[in-house]
Coordinates of C-alpha atoms in Angstrom, one line a residue:
Chain A
M1 CA 35.1 -26.6 -18.4
T2 CA 33.4 -24.4 -21.2
D3 CA 29.9 -25.8 -22.5
R4 CA 28.6 -25.2 -25.9
F5 CA 25.9 -22.4 -26.3
H6 CA 22.3 -23.5 -25.5
P7 CA 19.4 -21.8 -27.0
L8 CA 16.3 -20.6 -25.1
A9 CA 13.7 -20.3 -27.8
A10 CA 11.5 -17.1 -27.9
G11 CA 9.1 -16.8 -24.7
S12 CA 10.6 -20.0 -22.9
G13 CA 12.3 -20.8 -19.9
T14 CA 14.9 -23.0 -18.3
A15 CA 16.5 -24.3 -14.8
I16 CA 20.2 -24.4 -14.9
G17 CA 22.0 -26.5 -11.9
L18 CA 25.0 -24.5 -10.5
G19 CA 27.7 -25.3 -8.0
T20 CA 30.1 -22.6 -6.5
G21 CA 32.3 -20.9 -8.8
D22 CA 30.4 -22.2 -12.3
R23 CA 29.5 -19.1 -14.6
V24 CA 26.9 -18.8 -17.2
R25 CA 27.2 -16.7 -20.0
I26 CA 24.0 -15.1 -21.0
R27 CA 24.1 -13.8 -24.4
N28 CA 21.6 -11.5 -26.1
A29 CA 21.6 -13.1 -29.5
H30 CA 19.5 -11.0 -31.8
G31 CA 19.3 -8.1 -29.2
G32 CA 16.3 -6.1 -27.9
Q33 CA 15.6 -9.1 -25.6
V34 CA 14.8 -9.1 -21.8
V35 CA 16.1 -12.2 -19.7
D36 CA 14.1 -12.7 -16.5
T37 CA 16.2 -14.5 -13.9
W38 CA 16.0 -15.9 -10.7
A39 CA 18.0 -18.2 -8.3
F40 CA 17.1 -20.7 -5.7
A41 CA 19.8 -21.8 -3.5
R42 CA 20.4 -26.0 -3.1
P43 CA 19.2 -27.8 -1.3
D44 CA 16.8 -24.9 0.0
P45 CA 14.7 -22.7 -2.3
A46 CA 13.0 -20.8 0.3
E47 CA 16.3 -18.9 -0.1
H48 CA 16.2 -17.1 -2.8
L49 CA 17.7 -14.1 -4.8
S50 CA 16.2 -10.9 -3.5
M51 CA 16.6 -7.5 -5.6
E52 CA 15.6 -5.9 -2.4
H53 CA 18.2 -7.2 -0.2
T54 CA 20.7 -6.6 -3.3
R55 CA 19.6 -2.8 -3.5
T56 CA 20.2 -2.3 0.2
T57 CA 23.3 -3.7 0.3
L58 CA 24.6 -2.2 -2.8
E59 CA 22.5 1.4 -2.1
R60 CA 21.7 1.6 -5.7
I61 CA 18.7 0.4 -8.0
T62 CA 21.1 -0.6 -10.9
L63 CA 24.1 -3.2 -11.2
T64 CA 27.6 -3.1 -12.3
V65 CA 30.1 -5.5 -13.1
G66 CA 31.7 -6.3 -9.7
D67 CA 28.6 -6.3 -7.6
H68 CA 27.4 -9.4 -5.2
L69 CA 23.7 -10.0 -5.6
L70 CA 22.1 -11.1 -2.3
S71 CA 19.9 -13.8 -1.2
S72 CA 17.0 -13.2 0.8
R73 CA 19.0 -14.4 4.0
R74 CA 21.3 -11.6 2.8
N75 CA 24.0 -14.3 1.7
P76 CA 26.2 -13.5 -1.8
M77 CA 24.8 -15.6 -4.1
L78 CA 25.4 -14.4 -7.5
A79 CA 28.6 -12.1 -8.6
L80 CA 28.1 -10.1 -11.9
V81 CA 31.5 -10.7 -13.4
E82 CA 31.1 -9.3 -17.0
D83 CA 28.4 -7.2 -19.1
T84 CA 29.3 -6.6 -22.6
S85 CA 25.9 -5.1 -23.0
P86 CA 24.9 -1.1 -22.2
G87 CA 24.5 -1.9 -18.6
V88 CA 20.8 -1.3 -18.4
H89 CA 19.1 -3.9 -15.9
D90 CA 15.9 -3.8 -14.0
T91 CA 15.5 -4.5 -10.3
L92 CA 12.2 -3.1 -9.5
V93 CA 9.5 -4.8 -11.9
A94 CA 7.7 -8.2 -11.2
A95 CA 7.7 -11.2 -13.9
C96 CA 5.1 -10.9 -16.4
D97 CA 2.0 -13.3 -15.0
P98 CA -1.7 -14.0 -16.4
A99 CA -2.9 -11.2 -14.5
R100 CA -0.6 -8.8 -16.1
Y101 CA -1.4 -9.6 -19.7
A102 CA -5.1 -9.6 -18.9
S103 CA -4.7 -6.2 -17.2
L104 CA -2.9 -5.3 -20.3
G105 CA -5.7 -6.5 -22.5
A106 CA -4.1 -9.6 -24.0
R107 CA -5.3 -12.9 -23.1
A108 CA -4.6 -14.3 -19.8
D109 CA -3.3 -17.7 -21.4
H110 CA -0.5 -15.5 -22.7
P111 CA 3.1 -17.0 -22.5
N112 CA 4.3 -15.5 -19.5
C113 CA 7.7 -15.5 -17.0
A114 CA 5.7 -16.4 -13.9
D115 CA 4.7 -19.9 -15.5
N116 CA 8.0 -20.4 -17.1
L117 CA 9.7 -20.3 -14.0
R118 CA 7.1 -22.5 -12.6
A119 CA 7.7 -25.1 -15.1
A120 CA 11.5 -25.0 -15.1
L121 CA 11.5 -25.5 -11.7
R122 CA 9.3 -28.4 -12.0
T123 CA 11.5 -30.0 -14.5
A124 CA 14.2 -29.7 -11.7
G125 CA 12.2 -31.4 -9.6
Q126 CA 11.6 -28.0 -7.2
E127 CA 8.7 -26.0 -6.2
V128 CA 8.3 -22.7 -4.8
P129 CA 5.3 -21.2 -2.7
V130 CA 6.0 -17.6 -4.3
I131 CA 7.6 -16.1 -7.4
P132 CA 10.3 -13.6 -6.0
A133 CA 10.8 -10.5 -8.0
P134 CA 13.3 -11.4 -10.8
L135 CA 16.6 -9.7 -12.0
N136 CA 15.4 -8.6 -15.3
L137 CA 18.5 -8.5 -17.3
F138 CA 18.7 -6.2 -20.2
M139 CA 15.0 -4.5 -19.3
N140 CA 15.0 -0.9 -19.7
V141 CA 12.5 0.5 -17.1
R142 CA 13.4 4.2 -16.1
W143 CA 12.5 6.1 -12.9
D144 CA 12.3 9.7 -12.7
R145 CA 12.7 12.4 -9.9
D146 CA 9.2 11.8 -9.0
G147 CA 9.1 7.9 -9.6
H148 CA 7.5 7.3 -12.0
L149 CA 8.4 4.4 -14.1
T150 CA 8.3 4.1 -17.9
W151 CA 8.9 0.9 -20.1
L152 CA 11.4 1.7 -22.7
P153 CA 12.9 -1.1 -25.6
S154 CA 15.7 -3.1 -24.3
P155 CA 19.3 -1.3 -25.5
A156 CA 20.8 -4.7 -25.4
R157 CA 22.7 -5.5 -29.0
P158 CA 23.1 -8.4 -31.2
G159 CA 25.9 -10.6 -29.3
D160 CA 25.8 -8.5 -25.9
A161 CA 26.3 -10.7 -22.8
V162 CA 26.4 -10.8 -19.2
V163 CA 28.2 -13.7 -17.4
L164 CA 26.9 -14.5 -13.5
E165 CA 28.6 -16.8 -11.4
A166 CA 27.2 -18.6 -9.0
L167 CA 28.3 -18.0 -5.0
M168 CA 26.4 -21.0 -3.5
P169 CA 24.9 -24.3 -5.0
Q170 CA 21.7 -23.0 -6.6
W171 CA 19.2 -23.5 -9.4
L172 CA 19.3 -20.6 -11.9
V173 CA 16.3 -20.2 -13.8
L174 CA 16.3 -17.8 -17.3
S175 CA 13.0 -16.8 -19.2
A176 CA 13.4 -15.6 -22.1
C177 CA 10.2 -12.7 -21.5
P178 CA 7.6 -13.3 -24.0
M179 CA 5.9 -9.2 -23.5
D180 CA 5.1 -8.8 -26.4
V181 CA 2.4 -5.7 -25.4
N182 CA 4.7 -3.4 -24.0
P183 CA 7.8 -2.3 -26.0
I184 CA 10.3 -4.0 -23.7
N185 CA 11.3 -6.3 -26.1
G186 CA 10.6 -4.1 -29.3
H187 CA 7.2 -6.1 -29.6
R188 CA 8.7 -9.0 -30.9
P189 CA 10.3 -11.4 -28.1
R190 CA 13.3 -13.4 -29.4
P191 CA 15.2 -16.1 -28.6
V192 CA 18.6 -15.9 -26.3
D193 CA 21.4 -18.5 -25.8
Y194 CA 23.5 -19.5 -23.0
Q195 CA 26.5 -21.2 -22.0
V196 CA 27.8 -22.7 -18.8
R197 CA 31.2 -22.8 -17.7
T198 CA 32.0 -25.2 -14.7
R199 CA 34.7 -24.0 -12.5
A200 CA 36.1 -27.5 -12.1
P201 CA 36.6 -30.3 -15.1
S202 CA 34.8 -33.5 -14.3
L203 CA 37.1 -36.3 -13.5
S204 CA 35.2 -39.0 -14.8
Chain B
M1 CA -16.9 0.3 15.1
T2 CA -13.9 2.1 16.0
D3 CA -11.3 0.8 18.3
R4 CA -9.1 2.9 20.8
F5 CA -5.5 3.1 19.7
H6 CA -3.0 0.7 20.4
P7 CA 0.5 1.6 21.4
L8 CA 3.0 -0.1 19.6
A9 CA 6.6 -0.3 21.8
A10 CA 9.7 1.1 20.1
G11 CA 11.4 -1.5 18.1
S12 CA 8.5 -3.9 18.5
G13 CA 5.9 -5.2 16.0
T14 CA 2.5 -6.6 16.0
A15 CA 0.0 -8.5 13.4
I16 CA -3.8 -7.7 13.5
G17 CA -6.1 -9.9 11.7
L18 CA -8.5 -7.7 9.6
G19 CA -11.7 -8.5 7.6
T20 CA -12.4 -6.8 3.9
G21 CA -13.0 -3.2 4.5
D22 CA -11.8 -3.4 7.7
R23 CA -9.3 0.0 8.3
V24 CA -6.0 0.6 10.2
R25 CA -5.1 4.0 11.2
I26 CA -1.1 3.8 11.7
R27 CA 0.0 7.3 13.7
N28 CA 3.6 8.7 14.0
A29 CA 2.8 9.5 17.4
H30 CA 6.3 11.5 18.2
G31 CA 7.0 11.9 14.7
G32 CA 10.2 10.5 12.5
Q33 CA 9.5 7.0 12.8
V34 CA 9.5 4.4 10.4
V35 CA 6.9 1.5 10.4
D36 CA 7.7 -1.6 8.0
T37 CA 4.3 -2.8 7.1
W38 CA 3.3 -6.6 5.7
A39 CA 0.3 -8.3 4.7
F40 CA -0.6 -11.9 4.5
A41 CA -3.9 -13.1 2.9
R42 CA -6.0 -15.4 4.9
P43 CA -6.3 -18.3 4.9
D44 CA -3.2 -18.9 2.6
P45 CA 0.0 -16.3 3.5
A46 CA 1.5 -17.6 0.5
E47 CA -0.2 -14.9 -1.0
H48 CA 1.3 -11.3 0.4
L49 CA 1.7 -7.5 -0.1
S50 CA 4.3 -7.6 -2.8
M51 CA 5.9 -4.0 -3.5
E52 CA 7.3 -5.6 -7.0
H53 CA 3.9 -6.1 -8.2
T54 CA 2.4 -2.6 -6.7
R55 CA 5.3 -0.7 -8.5
T56 CA 4.5 -2.2 -11.9
T57 CA 1.0 -1.7 -12.1
L58 CA 0.8 1.6 -10.3
E59 CA 4.1 2.5 -12.8
R60 CA 5.5 4.0 -9.9
I61 CA 8.4 3.8 -7.1
T62 CA 6.1 5.9 -4.9
L63 CA 2.4 5.7 -3.1
T64 CA -0.5 8.2 -3.1
V65 CA -3.8 8.3 -1.8
G66 CA -6.3 6.1 -3.6
D67 CA -3.7 3.7 -4.7
H68 CA -4.8 0.0 -4.3
L69 CA -1.7 -2.0 -3.2
L70 CA -1.4 -5.7 -4.9
S71 CA -0.6 -9.3 -3.4
S72 CA 1.9 -11.2 -4.9
R73 CA -0.8 -13.1 -7.1
R74 CA -1.7 -9.6 -8.3
N75 CA -4.9 -9.2 -6.6
P76 CA -5.8 -5.6 -4.7
M77 CA -4.9 -6.2 -1.1
L78 CA -4.9 -2.7 0.6
A79 CA -5.7 0.6 -0.5
L80 CA -4.2 4.0 1.0
V81 CA -7.2 5.8 1.9
E82 CA -5.7 8.3 3.8
D83 CA -2.5 10.0 4.7
T84 CA -2.0 13.1 6.6
S85 CA 2.1 12.7 6.5
P86 CA 4.4 14.3 3.6
G87 CA 3.4 11.1 1.4
V88 CA 7.2 9.7 1.8
H89 CA 6.9 5.9 2.0
D90 CA 9.7 3.3 0.6
T91 CA 9.0 0.5 -1.4
L92 CA 12.5 -0.4 -2.2
V93 CA 14.2 -1.7 0.7
A94 CA 14.5 -4.8 2.6
A95 CA 13.4 -5.4 6.2
C96 CA 16.1 -5.0 8.6
D97 CA 17.3 -8.2 10.1
P98 CA 20.3 -9.6 11.9
A99 CA 23.0 -9.9 8.6
R100 CA 22.0 -6.4 7.9
Y101 CA 22.9 -5.0 11.7
A102 CA 26.2 -7.3 11.6
S103 CA 27.2 -5.4 8.4
L104 CA 26.6 -2.3 9.7
G105 CA 28.9 -3.0 12.6
A106 CA 26.3 -3.4 15.2
R107 CA 25.5 -6.6 17.2
A108 CA 24.0 -9.4 15.0
D109 CA 21.4 -10.0 17.9
H110 CA 19.7 -6.4 17.7
P111 CA 16.2 -6.3 17.7
N112 CA 14.9 -5.9 13.8
C113 CA 12.0 -5.9 11.7
A114 CA 12.3 -9.7 10.4
D115 CA 12.5 -11.2 13.8
N116 CA 9.7 -9.1 14.9
L117 CA 7.3 -9.8 12.1
R118 CA 8.2 -13.6 12.6
A119 CA 7.3 -13.2 16.2
A120 CA 4.1 -11.6 15.3
L121 CA 2.9 -13.9 12.7
R122 CA 4.0 -16.9 15.5
T123 CA 1.4 -15.0 18.0
A124 CA -1.1 -15.2 15.2
G125 CA -0.3 -19.2 14.6
Q126 CA 1.1 -18.2 11.1
E127 CA 4.7 -19.1 9.7
V128 CA 6.1 -18.1 6.5
P129 CA 9.0 -19.2 4.7
V130 CA 10.3 -15.9 3.3
I131 CA 10.5 -12.3 4.3
P132 CA 8.8 -10.4 1.7
A133 CA 9.7 -6.7 1.0
P134 CA 7.9 -4.4 3.1
L135 CA 6.1 -1.3 2.4
N136 CA 8.3 1.0 4.9
L137 CA 5.9 3.6 5.6
F138 CA 7.4 7.2 6.5
M139 CA 10.7 5.8 5.2
N140 CA 13.0 8.5 3.2
V141 CA 15.3 6.5 0.6
R142 CA 16.0 8.5 -2.1
W143 CA 17.1 7.8 -5.4
D144 CA 18.9 10.0 -7.8
R145 CA 19.2 9.9 -11.5
D146 CA 21.7 7.0 -11.7
G147 CA 20.0 5.1 -9.5
H148 CA 22.0 5.6 -6.2
L149 CA 19.9 5.2 -2.9
T150 CA 20.3 7.3 -0.1
W151 CA 18.9 6.9 3.6
L152 CA 17.6 10.2 5.1
P153 CA 15.7 10.8 8.3
S154 CA 11.8 10.0 8.0
P155 CA 10.0 13.6 7.7
A156 CA 6.8 12.4 9.2
R157 CA 5.5 14.7 12.1
P158 CA 4.0 14.0 15.3
G159 CA 0.4 13.0 14.8
D160 CA 0.8 12.1 11.0
A161 CA -1.0 9.2 10.2
V162 CA -1.5 6.6 7.0
V163 CA -5.2 4.7 7.0
L164 CA -5.1 1.5 4.9
E165 CA -8.0 -0.3 4.0
A166 CA -8.1 -4.1 4.0
L167 CA -9.5 -5.2 0.7
M168 CA -9.1 -9.0 1.5
P169 CA -9.2 -11.0 4.5
Q170 CA -5.5 -10.5 5.9
W171 CA -3.2 -10.6 8.5
L172 CA -1.4 -6.8 8.7
V173 CA 2.1 -7.1 10.3
L174 CA 3.8 -3.5 11.7
S175 CA 6.9 -3.4 12.7
A176 CA 8.2 -0.2 14.7
C177 CA 11.7 -0.3 12.9
P178 CA 14.3 -0.6 15.7
M179 CA 17.0 0.9 13.2
D180 CA 19.5 3.2 15.3
V181 CA 22.7 2.6 13.5
N182 CA 21.2 4.7 10.4
P183 CA 19.7 8.3 10.3
I184 CA 15.9 6.8 9.0
N185 CA 14.4 7.0 12.4
G186 CA 16.8 9.9 13.9
H187 CA 18.8 7.8 15.6
R188 CA 16.4 7.1 18.4
P189 CA 13.4 4.4 17.4
R190 CA 10.1 6.0 19.0
P191 CA 6.7 4.0 19.7
V192 CA 3.9 4.7 17.1
D193 CA 0.2 3.5 17.7
Y194 CA -2.4 2.2 15.7
Q195 CA -6.3 2.0 15.7
V196 CA -8.8 -0.4 13.7
R197 CA -12.1 0.4 12.6
T198 CA -13.8 -2.6 11.6
R199 CA -16.4 -2.6 8.9
A200 CA -19.4 -3.9 10.6
P201 CA -19.9 -3.8 14.1
S202 CA -20.2 -7.1 16.0
L203 CA -23.0 -8.6 16.6
S204 CA -22.5 -10.3 20.0

């Protein structure tokens, strides 16, 4: 059953409960916006989407359609089943948090993805002791030969979307990244939206 | 006060309690050996050394002498104060675990760094819910322009060493990586050794 598109306000987060086979379309409604993405297994959120396990098995820093993204226990957790964007996503960089904004000269109480994650999970009745490395959808962090990283504007165009399929029951958490101090969101964080397609229609 | 060198047998792990200012010299006694390295804050091990926060602040995949390595709460946790090796260390790849060996065609009960971490922390009376991404000292994983990763033999020479300084009270965990299925340890895991220099001599 395909749901309507739900708005995700600029700089805000949400947790979406998914069963195996459910799909979420994450749409860059206005273009140029990074979406920090995490997944936590249900019922045990100590198993979470892991960028380091995913890179190790894919033997890549990057993602491409058809990839299975792994959990911290190396179980397949999400599949990247569709991507109409230029395919630029980041697996290297930590979520923004108060200390990150302070280090960039902004106020430490700036909205941030780490707090968005915690608040979204709390709404879902979940607590996690640590903030795992996120999958930064649409985020353009470029590496060079010597390993230096450069933060660049997202190349996602208005309407570009990624579809993720849940490969286990989970909480999928999205944060429309509030970063406005470096250029990753073009210095202007924007809303995105998302749509959920459940594998089987409800029988009720 | 400088301690003697302690042997760390091929494929084994250990946890070392450190105070602020204490230093550990990790020596590649025979060359060519990867050492998976973690740090957990005392008294709260939910704060741990984080490769993703370190990369973000350094704006690099790589490490160099003088770098401060950050915790999951973005606090300075370790300083890389000396490195006589070619300086090739990995921040991208997850610790080997039973599922990794199974996926490479080896037995799932192969010795592995994740179990070494758990056992070492248990000896220290600690439990952690997740295995953070390790700092893989002396490990040679090369990236290319397109983000593909290649596992290569460690270029560390016999006697090459790294010195880490604790910037907060912590458990430092080392695992002489038992990987013999890919070439990172030259298909022959070897022992390493380490030496601890405490900041102040004991008054006892």
